[in-house]
Amino acid sequence: MNNVFAHRRRQLQARLAEEKLDRLLITHPADWYYLTGFTGDSGALVISREAGKGAALVTDGRFVAQAGNETNGVKIVQQGGALYPAVGKFLAAGRGRRVGFDSGQLTVAQHSELLHATGKRVAWHRASGLVAGMRMRKEPVELAAMRRAALLAGEVMEAAARMLKPGIREFEVAAEIEYQMKQRGASGAAFETIVAFGERSALPHALATGKRLRKNALVVLDLGAILAHYCSDITRTYFVGRASSRVRGWYRAVLEAQTAAIAAVKSGASCGEVDAAARNVLAGHRLDGYGLDRYFVHSTGHGLGLEVHEDPRVARGQRKVLEPGNVITIEPGVYFPGVGGIRIEDDVAVHENRTEVLTRVSRDFTEI
Ligand code: GLY
Ligand code: MN
């Protein structure tokens, strides 16, 4: 793995040369893990364009030994005092005046501490998304981890569906889901598990409550596991009891929209086109004079990897063109306030000439 991290750092150094930056400050944990393997949650990484200089990680005493064990070819600098003044001091003492930072990752307070500590010795330049751009193109070793994380999430989804009996509470299902993930080797959940019974399924991000499952109810389960650092994210909607033809029709429409969006995923297609594929199908299904797209209140999907939400965004008008190595979710849904909602979500990898669906759980309408 250490070669993988060193290789990524070399790629980033080439990008710094293109951007005419001497050094880049990296303050986002997923980004520094990607570049070094360091899993601690406090620190700052400085990548220098000069090949010999390489990388330095400033962190506190809790993480110094760990950082030494987890990284290779990275200078570990123990901070004295607070992090950002220490990082500023480190930068001011080193060579390379033009330093990039990601304005999306620093708070105003952190930024002013850095400015204060570096004074005129550093010329700060906004350089957003350099590492995020690299992280969008998954390498084979990352895709292998993501396949495993997706299969694990699928197994947990199937186990959770077997728990859906009238009387059970949402938080019991959520707790069992997270237990089952860890039993199967996950380090944890990629996000707080969503369990929504009945009319609560109309809330796209309904976290589990004490609500009990009744007969004849929609159930939305949205879960993701972190395995070997990589996230999965899957949603299924079940029906406990016998569904009306109206609910079946909604489900068919969402499934058709998801199928169309997955079919639109290919190298060279834009994220906006993928989003439109889902939305157009829903627009063709009418309810009370409106297209069902009116009830699809979020974007079609998002990038997935070390974090559950990362680039690219699969949303209306997004021009980003998909390329091999991208992994995205496809998750259209419809939500009828006070009545219920339906969402179906899978994780999809883009390859040169094909699309790979990583999550493997039946999408057929299922009555329990
Ligand atoms: N599955 C949670 C989300 O995509 O926000
Ligand atoms: Mn998602």
Short mmCIF file of C-alpha atoms and ligand atoms in Angstrom, two decimals:
data_model
loop_
_atom_site.label_atom_id
_atom_site.label_comp_id
_atom_site.label_asym_id
_atom_site.label_seq_id
_atom_site.Cartn_x
_atom_site.Cartn_y
_atom_site.Cartn_z
CA MET A 1 0.00 0.00 0.00
CA ASN A 2 2.84 2.39 0.75
CA ASN A 3 3.75 2.50 -2.93
CA VAL A 4 0.17 3.46 -3.67
CA PHE A 5 0.36 6.48 -1.37
CA ALA A 6 3.78 7.55 -2.67
CA HIS A 7 2.52 7.24 -6.24
CA ARG A 8 -0.45 9.48 -5.46
CA ARG A 9 1.86 12.05 -3.90
CA ARG A 10 3.98 12.08 -7.03
CA GLN A 11 0.87 12.61 -9.15
CA LEU A 12 -0.14 15.49 -6.91
CA GLN A 13 3.34 17.01 -7.17
CA ALA A 14 2.91 17.04 -10.95
CA ARG A 15 -0.41 18.85 -10.48
CA LEU A 16 1.27 21.41 -8.21
CA ALA A 17 3.77 22.14 -10.95
CA GLU A 18 0.89 22.71 -13.40
CA GLU A 19 -0.80 25.00 -10.89
CA LYS A 20 2.50 26.83 -10.22
CA LEU A 21 2.27 26.10 -6.52
CA ASP A 22 5.32 25.37 -4.39
CA ARG A 23 3.39 23.62 -1.65
CA LEU A 24 -0.14 22.48 -0.89
CA LEU A 25 -1.75 22.42 2.55
CA ILE A 26 -4.16 19.52 3.07
CA THR A 27 -6.43 19.72 6.08
CA HIS A 28 -9.15 17.20 5.26
CA PRO A 29 -8.72 13.75 6.88
CA ALA A 30 -9.93 11.74 3.86
CA ASP A 31 -7.48 13.65 1.67
CA TRP A 32 -4.50 13.07 3.94
CA TYR A 33 -5.42 9.39 4.30
CA TYR A 34 -5.55 9.13 0.50
CA LEU A 35 -2.06 10.60 0.21
CA THR A 36 -0.29 9.04 3.18
CA GLY A 37 -2.32 6.28 4.87
CA PHE A 38 -2.53 8.30 8.12
CA THR A 39 -5.87 7.53 9.80
CA GLY A 40 -5.68 10.04 12.66
CA ASP A 41 -8.28 12.73 12.84
CA SER A 42 -6.17 15.76 13.75
CA GLY A 43 -3.33 17.21 11.73
CA ALA A 44 -2.35 18.94 8.52
CA LEU A 45 -0.35 17.62 5.61
CA VAL A 46 2.03 19.73 3.54
CA ILE A 47 2.99 18.42 0.11
CA SER A 48 5.94 20.12 -1.44
CA ARG A 49 6.50 20.26 -5.19
CA GLU A 50 10.21 19.67 -4.81
CA ALA A 51 10.70 15.94 -5.25
CA GLY A 52 13.28 15.62 -2.47
CA LYS A 53 11.12 17.46 0.06
CA GLY A 54 8.00 15.34 -0.31
CA ALA A 55 5.47 15.39 2.46
CA ALA A 56 5.31 16.57 6.05
CA LEU A 57 2.50 15.85 8.48
CA VAL A 58 2.03 18.18 11.44
CA THR A 59 0.07 16.52 14.22
CA ASP A 60 -0.15 16.36 18.00
CA GLY A 61 1.37 13.98 20.51
CA ARG A 62 -1.61 11.60 20.42
CA PHE A 63 -0.89 10.76 16.81
CA VAL A 64 2.87 11.03 16.35
CA ALA A 65 3.66 7.35 16.92
CA GLN A 66 0.62 6.25 14.95
CA ALA A 67 1.51 8.51 12.03
CA GLY A 68 5.03 7.09 12.02
CA ASN A 69 3.65 3.54 11.86
CA GLU A 70 1.02 4.26 9.21
CA THR A 71 3.06 6.30 6.77
CA ASN A 72 6.20 5.91 4.75
CA GLY A 73 8.35 8.69 3.36
CA VAL A 74 6.40 11.32 5.32
CA LYS A 75 8.17 13.60 7.78
CA ILE A 76 6.17 13.70 11.04
CA VAL A 77 6.27 17.03 12.85
CA GLN A 78 4.89 17.21 16.39
CA GLN A 79 3.05 20.45 16.90
CA GLY A 80 3.79 22.58 19.94
CA GLY A 81 0.57 24.35 20.94
CA ALA A 82 -2.49 24.71 18.76
CA LEU A 83 -2.54 23.12 15.31
CA TYR A 84 -2.96 26.01 12.91
CA PRO A 85 -0.42 28.40 14.46
CA ALA A 86 2.01 25.43 14.44
CA VAL A 87 1.27 24.67 10.79
CA GLY A 88 1.77 28.34 9.95
CA LYS A 89 5.11 28.35 11.77
CA PHE A 90 6.18 25.20 9.92
CA LEU A 91 5.25 26.74 6.57
CA ALA A 92 6.95 30.05 7.35
CA ALA A 93 10.18 28.26 8.23
CA GLY A 94 10.21 26.13 5.06
CA ARG A 95 10.93 26.88 1.42
CA GLY A 96 8.38 27.64 -1.27
CA ARG A 97 6.41 30.85 -1.00
CA ARG A 98 3.37 29.96 -3.11
CA VAL A 99 1.18 27.75 -0.92
CA GLY A 100 -2.19 26.42 -2.01
CA PHE A 101 -5.10 25.72 0.28
CA ASP A 102 -8.59 24.37 -0.25
CA SER A 103 -11.00 27.16 0.64
CA GLY A 104 -13.78 24.61 1.01
CA GLN A 105 -11.89 22.84 3.79
CA LEU A 106 -10.62 25.64 6.05
CA THR A 107 -12.70 27.68 8.45
CA VAL A 108 -12.33 31.45 8.50
CA ALA A 109 -10.70 31.18 11.96
CA GLN A 110 -8.16 28.60 10.78
CA HIS A 111 -7.39 30.70 7.73
CA SER A 112 -6.71 33.79 9.80
CA GLU A 113 -4.49 31.82 12.23
CA LEU A 114 -2.45 30.66 9.25
CA LEU A 115 -2.19 34.17 7.81
CA HIS A 116 -1.15 35.51 11.16
CA ALA A 117 1.55 32.85 11.64
CA THR A 118 3.03 33.04 8.14
CA GLY A 119 2.89 36.80 7.53
CA LYS A 120 4.61 37.73 4.29
CA ARG A 121 6.66 34.55 4.11
CA VAL A 122 3.79 32.76 2.40
CA ALA A 123 1.62 33.85 -0.52
CA TRP A 124 -1.65 31.95 -0.15
CA HIS A 125 -3.52 30.71 -3.22
CA ARG A 126 -6.89 29.06 -3.43
CA ALA A 127 -6.49 25.62 -4.95
CA SER A 128 -9.74 23.80 -4.37
CA GLY A 129 -10.44 20.24 -5.30
CA LEU A 130 -6.97 19.05 -6.40
CA VAL A 131 -7.10 15.96 -4.21
CA ALA A 132 -10.87 15.55 -4.66
CA GLY A 133 -10.22 15.42 -8.42
CA MET A 134 -7.72 12.61 -7.98
CA ARG A 135 -10.01 10.76 -5.59
CA MET A 136 -12.79 10.69 -8.20
CA ARG A 137 -10.77 8.30 -10.37
CA LYS A 138 -10.64 5.12 -8.34
CA GLU A 139 -7.69 2.82 -8.83
CA PRO A 140 -8.15 -0.97 -9.08
CA VAL A 141 -7.19 -1.40 -5.41
CA GLU A 142 -9.91 1.09 -4.42
CA LEU A 143 -12.52 -0.53 -6.66
CA ALA A 144 -11.75 -3.88 -5.07
CA ALA A 145 -12.43 -2.43 -1.60
CA MET A 146 -15.60 -0.75 -2.82
CA ARG A 147 -16.94 -3.99 -4.30
CA ARG A 148 -16.49 -5.66 -0.92
CA ALA A 149 -18.10 -2.76 0.93
CA ALA A 150 -21.07 -2.86 -1.45
CA LEU A 151 -21.54 -6.62 -1.15
CA LEU A 152 -21.40 -6.32 2.62
CA ALA A 153 -24.07 -3.62 2.60
CA GLY A 154 -26.23 -5.83 0.41
CA GLU A 155 -25.97 -8.76 2.83
CA VAL A 156 -26.94 -6.45 5.68
CA MET A 157 -29.89 -5.10 3.70
CA GLU A 158 -31.20 -8.62 3.16
CA ALA A 159 -30.75 -9.42 6.87
CA ALA A 160 -32.58 -6.21 7.80
CA ALA A 161 -35.49 -7.01 5.48
CA ARG A 162 -35.96 -10.29 7.34
CA MET A 163 -36.47 -8.32 10.57
CA LEU A 164 -39.43 -6.36 9.24
CA LYS A 165 -42.29 -7.72 11.28
CA PRO A 166 -45.20 -5.63 12.59
CA GLY A 167 -44.39 -4.31 16.07
CA ILE A 168 -40.64 -3.80 15.60
CA ARG A 169 -39.31 -0.28 16.18
CA GLU A 170 -37.27 1.75 13.71
CA PHE A 171 -34.32 2.06 16.08
CA GLU A 172 -34.24 -1.69 16.68
CA VAL A 173 -33.83 -2.22 12.94
CA ALA A 174 -31.17 0.52 12.74
CA ALA A 175 -29.23 -0.97 15.67
CA GLU A 176 -29.33 -4.45 14.14
CA ILE A 177 -28.15 -3.07 10.79
CA GLU A 178 -25.12 -1.43 12.37
CA TYR A 179 -24.38 -4.54 14.48
CA GLN A 180 -24.57 -6.74 11.39
CA MET A 181 -22.16 -4.46 9.53
CA LYS A 182 -19.55 -4.73 12.26
CA GLN A 183 -20.11 -8.48 12.59
CA ARG A 184 -19.15 -8.72 8.93
CA GLY A 185 -15.94 -6.73 9.35
CA ALA A 186 -17.02 -3.17 8.67
CA SER A 187 -15.34 -0.50 10.78
CA GLY A 188 -18.70 1.22 11.06
CA ALA A 189 -21.59 2.82 9.26
CA ALA A 190 -20.79 5.27 6.48
CA PHE A 191 -23.60 7.54 7.74
CA GLU A 192 -26.39 7.35 10.27
CA THR A 193 -28.65 4.54 9.12
CA ILE A 194 -32.03 5.62 7.78
CA VAL A 195 -35.04 3.53 8.80
CA ALA A 196 -38.43 5.01 8.00
CA PHE A 197 -41.78 3.28 8.44
CA GLY A 198 -45.10 4.32 6.95
CA GLU A 199 -45.60 8.03 6.36
CA ARG A 200 -42.10 8.74 7.74
CA SER A 201 -40.75 7.25 4.49
CA ALA A 202 -41.82 10.54 2.87
CA LEU A 203 -38.87 12.20 4.67
CA PRO A 204 -35.86 11.41 2.47
CA HIS A 205 -33.45 11.46 5.41
CA ALA A 206 -35.60 10.14 8.23
CA LEU A 207 -33.39 8.87 11.03
CA ALA A 208 -34.72 5.99 13.11
CA THR A 209 -37.18 6.78 15.91
CA GLY A 210 -39.18 4.67 18.35
CA LYS A 211 -42.00 4.27 15.83
CA ARG A 212 -43.38 0.75 15.57
CA LEU A 213 -44.01 -0.98 12.25
CA ARG A 214 -47.67 -1.46 11.44
CA LYS A 215 -49.18 -3.67 8.78
CA ASN A 216 -49.60 -2.18 5.31
CA ALA A 217 -46.71 0.26 5.47
CA LEU A 218 -43.87 1.31 3.23
CA VAL A 219 -40.40 0.86 4.72
CA VAL A 220 -37.32 2.73 3.49
CA LEU A 221 -33.94 1.37 4.60
CA ASP A 222 -30.84 3.36 3.59
CA LEU A 223 -27.55 2.03 4.91
CA GLY A 224 -23.86 2.05 4.13
CA ALA A 225 -20.81 0.33 5.54
CA ILE A 226 -17.17 1.37 5.70
CA LEU A 227 -14.93 -1.53 4.86
CA ALA A 228 -11.18 -1.19 4.39
CA HIS A 229 -11.72 2.61 4.50
CA TYR A 230 -14.24 2.66 1.62
CA CYS A 231 -17.96 3.41 1.82
CA SER A 232 -21.03 1.79 0.35
CA ASP A 233 -24.53 3.25 0.21
CA ILE A 234 -27.70 1.36 -0.64
CA THR A 235 -31.42 2.01 -0.28
CA ARG A 236 -34.31 -0.38 -0.66
CA THR A 237 -38.00 0.22 -0.15
CA TYR A 238 -40.16 -2.67 1.05
CA PHE A 239 -43.85 -3.01 1.71
CA VAL A 240 -45.07 -4.81 4.79
CA GLY A 241 -48.53 -6.19 3.95
CA ARG A 242 -50.40 -5.95 0.66
CA ALA A 243 -49.70 -2.83 -1.37
CA SER A 244 -52.31 -0.89 -3.31
CA SER A 245 -51.99 -0.58 -7.07
CA ARG A 246 -51.14 3.10 -6.51
CA VAL A 247 -48.08 2.23 -4.41
CA ARG A 248 -47.06 -0.45 -6.90
CA GLY A 249 -47.29 2.15 -9.67
CA TRP A 250 -45.02 4.56 -7.77
CA TYR A 251 -42.52 1.77 -7.17
CA ARG A 252 -42.53 0.81 -10.86
CA ALA A 253 -41.92 4.44 -11.82
CA VAL A 254 -38.95 4.82 -9.45
CA LEU A 255 -37.46 1.51 -10.59
CA GLU A 256 -37.86 2.54 -14.22
CA ALA A 257 -36.20 5.91 -13.45
CA GLN A 258 -33.32 4.22 -11.66
CA THR A 259 -32.87 1.70 -14.49
CA ALA A 260 -32.79 4.52 -17.04
CA ALA A 261 -30.26 6.50 -15.02
CA ILE A 262 -27.99 3.46 -14.59
CA ALA A 263 -28.25 2.86 -18.34
CA ALA A 264 -27.20 6.48 -18.91
CA VAL A 265 -24.05 6.03 -16.79
CA LYS A 266 -21.12 5.66 -19.14
CA SER A 267 -17.72 7.10 -19.75
CA GLY A 268 -18.28 10.33 -21.68
CA ALA A 269 -21.81 11.04 -20.38
CA SER A 270 -22.26 14.09 -18.18
CA CYS A 271 -23.61 13.84 -14.65
CA GLY A 272 -26.44 16.16 -15.70
CA GLU A 273 -27.46 13.71 -18.42
CA VAL A 274 -27.62 10.88 -15.89
CA ASP A 275 -29.76 13.02 -13.60
CA ALA A 276 -32.04 13.97 -16.49
CA ALA A 277 -32.50 10.31 -17.45
CA ALA A 278 -34.09 9.62 -14.05
CA ARG A 279 -36.10 12.84 -13.96
CA ASN A 280 -37.50 12.37 -17.48
CA VAL A 281 -38.85 8.92 -16.69
CA LEU A 282 -40.57 10.23 -13.57
CA ALA A 283 -42.00 13.17 -15.53
CA GLY A 284 -43.72 10.66 -17.82
CA HIS A 285 -45.65 9.13 -14.89
CA ARG A 286 -48.59 11.36 -13.93
CA LEU A 287 -50.32 11.86 -10.62
CA ASP A 288 -53.21 14.32 -10.21
CA GLY A 289 -52.09 16.23 -13.28
CA TYR A 290 -48.42 16.46 -12.32
CA GLY A 291 -45.41 14.42 -13.37
CA LEU A 292 -43.90 12.32 -10.59
CA ASP A 293 -40.66 14.30 -11.07
CA ARG A 294 -42.35 16.96 -8.95
CA TYR A 295 -42.03 14.57 -5.99
CA PHE A 296 -38.35 13.76 -6.64
CA VAL A 297 -36.89 16.38 -4.32
CA HIS A 298 -33.17 15.60 -4.33
CA SER A 299 -30.39 14.87 -6.79
CA THR A 300 -30.01 11.53 -8.55
CA GLY A 301 -26.75 10.62 -6.84
CA HIS A 302 -23.28 11.44 -5.64
CA GLY A 303 -19.72 10.23 -5.79
CA LEU A 304 -18.72 7.58 -3.27
CA GLY A 305 -15.35 6.47 -1.96
CA LEU A 306 -13.41 7.24 1.20
CA GLU A 307 -16.41 9.43 2.05
CA VAL A 308 -20.06 8.74 1.51
CA HIS A 309 -20.58 12.01 -0.31
CA GLU A 310 -17.79 13.09 -2.58
CA ASP A 311 -17.33 14.32 -6.12
CA PRO A 312 -18.91 14.15 -8.61
CA ARG A 313 -22.41 15.40 -7.91
CA VAL A 314 -25.01 13.68 -10.04
CA ALA A 315 -27.49 16.50 -10.18
CA ARG A 316 -29.39 18.76 -12.54
CA GLY A 317 -27.17 20.58 -15.02
CA GLN A 318 -23.87 19.11 -13.75
CA ARG A 319 -21.41 19.26 -16.63
CA LYS A 320 -18.78 16.97 -15.14
CA VAL A 321 -18.20 14.16 -17.64
CA LEU A 322 -17.98 10.65 -16.25
CA GLU A 323 -14.75 8.75 -16.81
CA PRO A 324 -13.40 5.32 -15.95
CA GLY A 325 -12.85 4.93 -12.23
CA ASN A 326 -15.75 7.13 -11.14
CA VAL A 327 -18.06 5.51 -8.58
CA ILE A 328 -21.45 7.10 -8.05
CA THR A 329 -24.77 6.30 -6.46
CA ILE A 330 -28.00 6.29 -8.45
CA GLU A 331 -30.88 6.94 -6.07
CA PRO A 332 -34.06 8.45 -7.44
CA GLY A 333 -37.07 8.61 -5.17
CA VAL A 334 -40.56 10.03 -4.84
CA TYR A 335 -41.94 11.47 -1.61
CA PHE A 336 -45.57 12.27 -0.77
CA PRO A 337 -45.72 14.20 2.50
CA GLY A 338 -47.94 12.55 5.08
CA VAL A 339 -48.35 9.46 2.89
CA GLY A 340 -45.00 7.81 2.18
CA GLY A 341 -41.97 7.63 -0.05
CA ILE A 342 -40.00 5.26 -2.23
CA ARG A 343 -36.28 5.32 -3.03
CA ILE A 344 -34.03 2.76 -4.70
CA GLU A 345 -30.27 3.27 -4.54
CA ASP A 346 -27.32 1.38 -5.94
CA ASP A 347 -23.60 2.04 -6.29
CA VAL A 348 -22.22 2.07 -9.81
CA ALA A 349 -18.64 2.06 -11.14
CA VAL A 350 -17.76 3.52 -14.54
CA HIS A 351 -15.38 1.52 -16.72
CA GLU A 352 -14.10 2.22 -20.19
CA ASN A 353 -16.78 0.25 -22.03
CA ARG A 354 -19.19 -0.87 -19.36
CA THR A 355 -20.91 0.01 -16.13
CA GLU A 356 -20.62 -2.17 -13.06
CA VAL A 357 -23.35 -2.19 -10.43
CA LEU A 358 -21.51 -2.90 -7.18
CA THR A 359 -24.55 -3.44 -4.95
CA ARG A 360 -26.28 -6.77 -5.54
CA VAL A 361 -29.69 -6.88 -3.93
CA SER A 362 -32.97 -7.59 -5.72
CA ARG A 363 -34.79 -4.45 -6.77
CA ASP A 364 -38.09 -6.24 -7.41
CA PHE A 365 -41.08 -4.88 -5.55
CA THR A 366 -41.14 -6.92 -2.35
CA GLU A 367 -44.09 -7.41 -0.04
CA ILE A 368 -43.20 -8.86 3.33
N1 GLY B 1 -27.60 7.43 1.79
C1 GLY B 1 -27.45 8.69 2.39
C2 GLY B 1 -27.22 9.76 1.42
O1 GLY B 1 -26.90 9.52 0.28
O2 GLY B 1 -27.29 10.92 1.77
MN MN B 2 -26.70 8.01 -1.18
#
